[in-house]
Tab-separated table of C-alpha atoms in Angstrom:
chain	number	residue	atom	x	y	z
A	19	MET	CA	-8.851	15.861	20.459
A	20	LYS	CA	-8.100	12.485	18.925
A	21	LYS	CA	-11.232	12.659	16.758
A	22	LEU	CA	-10.302	16.128	15.562
A	23	PHE	CA	-6.858	14.874	14.585
A	24	LEU	CA	-8.328	11.920	12.678
A	25	TYR	CA	-10.833	14.121	10.876
A	26	SER	CA	-8.038	16.519	9.939
A	27	ILE	CA	-5.926	13.725	8.495
A	28	LEU	CA	-8.911	12.274	6.655
A	29	SER	CA	-9.825	15.619	5.130
A	30	LEU	CA	-6.248	16.077	3.946
A	31	LEU	CA	-6.018	12.597	2.438
A	32	LEU	CA	-9.510	12.418	0.956
A	33	PRO	CA	-8.600	14.280	-2.253
A	34	LEU	CA	-5.820	11.763	-2.832
A	35	PHE	CA	-8.280	8.892	-2.597
A	36	LEU	CA	-10.579	10.495	-5.134
A	37	ILE	CA	-7.883	10.611	-7.813
A	38	ALA	CA	-8.054	7.526	-10.012
A	39	ASN	CA	-4.876	5.528	-10.293
A	40	ASP	CA	-4.132	4.740	-13.907
A	41	CYS	CA	-0.601	3.495	-13.266
A	42	ASP	CA	1.088	6.424	-14.968
A	43	TYR	CA	3.557	6.372	-12.097
A	44	ILE	CA	5.416	3.224	-11.157
A	45	MET	CA	7.145	3.099	-7.798
A	46	ASP	CA	10.920	3.122	-8.175
A	47	ASN	CA	13.388	1.589	-5.720
A	48	GLN	CA	14.074	4.866	-3.922
A	49	LYS	CA	10.367	5.500	-3.342
A	50	MET	CA	9.944	1.869	-2.307
A	51	ASP	CA	12.561	2.324	0.434
A	52	ILE	CA	10.749	5.414	1.673
A	53	VAL	CA	7.416	3.574	1.741
A	54	ILE	CA	8.863	0.573	3.596
A	55	ASN	CA	10.511	2.814	6.197
A	56	HIS	CA	7.312	4.795	6.618
A	57	MET	CA	5.337	1.588	7.158
A	58	LYS	CA	7.870	0.175	9.627
A	59	ARG	CA	7.434	3.254	11.820
A	60	LYS	CA	3.742	2.454	12.263
A	61	SER	CA	2.727	0.599	15.397
A	62	ASP	CA	0.200	-1.862	13.980
A	63	ASP	CA	-0.958	-3.488	10.779
A	64	ILE	CA	-3.996	-1.225	10.370
A	65	LEU	CA	-1.801	1.873	10.267
A	66	LYS	CA	0.639	0.120	7.954
A	67	MET	CA	-2.217	-0.819	5.629
A	68	ASN	CA	-3.532	2.749	5.581
A	69	THR	CA	-0.048	3.988	4.765
A	70	ILE	CA	0.503	1.692	1.802
A	71	LYS	CA	-3.015	2.333	0.509
A	72	ALA	CA	-2.284	6.065	0.438
A	73	TYR	CA	0.899	5.470	-1.553
A	74	LEU	CA	-0.814	3.107	-3.978
A	75	GLN	CA	-3.392	5.756	-4.798
A	76	ARG	CA	-0.562	7.624	-6.524
A	77	SER	CA	1.613	4.880	-7.994
A	78	CYS	CA	1.677	1.234	-8.991
A	79	ILE	CA	4.012	-1.575	-8.029
A	80	ASN	CA	5.312	-4.811	-9.469
A	81	THR	CA	4.833	-8.236	-7.929
A	82	ASN	CA	8.288	-8.301	-6.317
A	83	GLN	CA	7.597	-4.982	-4.620
A	84	MET	CA	4.246	-6.295	-3.438
A	85	LEU	CA	5.947	-9.310	-1.857
A	86	THR	CA	8.461	-7.039	-0.124
A	87	ILE	CA	5.669	-4.865	1.249
A	88	MET	CA	3.805	-7.933	2.498
A	89	GLU	CA	6.811	-8.817	4.689
A	90	VAL	CA	6.337	-5.589	6.661
A	91	PHE	CA	2.963	-6.711	8.000
A	92	GLU	CA	3.038	-8.653	11.240
A	93	SER	CA	-0.032	-10.828	10.788
A	94	GLU	CA	-0.818	-13.267	8.030
A	95	GLU	CA	-4.322	-11.816	7.853
A	96	ALA	CA	-2.938	-8.372	7.005
A	97	GLN	CA	-0.593	-9.911	4.442
A	98	ASN	CA	-3.514	-11.666	2.770
A	99	GLN	CA	-5.595	-8.500	2.863
A	100	PHE	CA	-2.839	-6.538	1.193
A	101	PHE	CA	-2.283	-9.280	-1.387
A	102	LEU	CA	-5.919	-9.000	-2.474
A	103	TYR	CA	-6.009	-5.205	-2.280
A	104	SER	CA	-2.853	-4.719	-4.329
A	105	LYS	CA	-4.126	-6.555	-7.405
A	106	GLU	CA	-5.454	-3.426	-9.082
A	107	TYR	CA	-2.095	-1.681	-8.601
A	108	ILE	CA	0.127	-4.436	-10.016
A	109	ILE	CA	1.839	-3.682	-13.315
A	110	ASP	CA	2.913	-7.258	-14.065
A	111	ILE	CA	-0.408	-8.968	-13.480
A	112	GLU	CA	0.779	-12.219	-15.099
A	113	ASN	CA	3.310	-12.669	-12.262
A	114	TYR	CA	0.637	-11.847	-9.696
A	115	ASN	CA	-1.721	-14.419	-11.221
A	116	GLU	CA	1.066	-16.981	-11.167
A	117	LEU	CA	1.325	-16.542	-7.399
A	118	ILE	CA	-2.388	-17.219	-7.085
A	119	SER	CA	-2.145	-20.445	-9.022
A	120	ASN	CA	0.716	-21.752	-6.847
């Protein structure tokens, strides 16, 4: 039953993952609050990561939003993973690169 549920979710989300993100849509503060609340309801970092990845397939974020999202993850490993993953969805890449150099 669990496998069937996972396959169902995957088949529903797969078309979203196939759409290229060209940053036509930038996440606003209201959407950001929804995303954060959605992530906080997840029980572990893997589910939180899957949640934010699904949202990022449809919109981009700025560096401050990325830092806020990173705070939701419980482990430093997940935070680092998200930091690296989010690079292609950052609209102010100069601020992102500044964080790397610090």
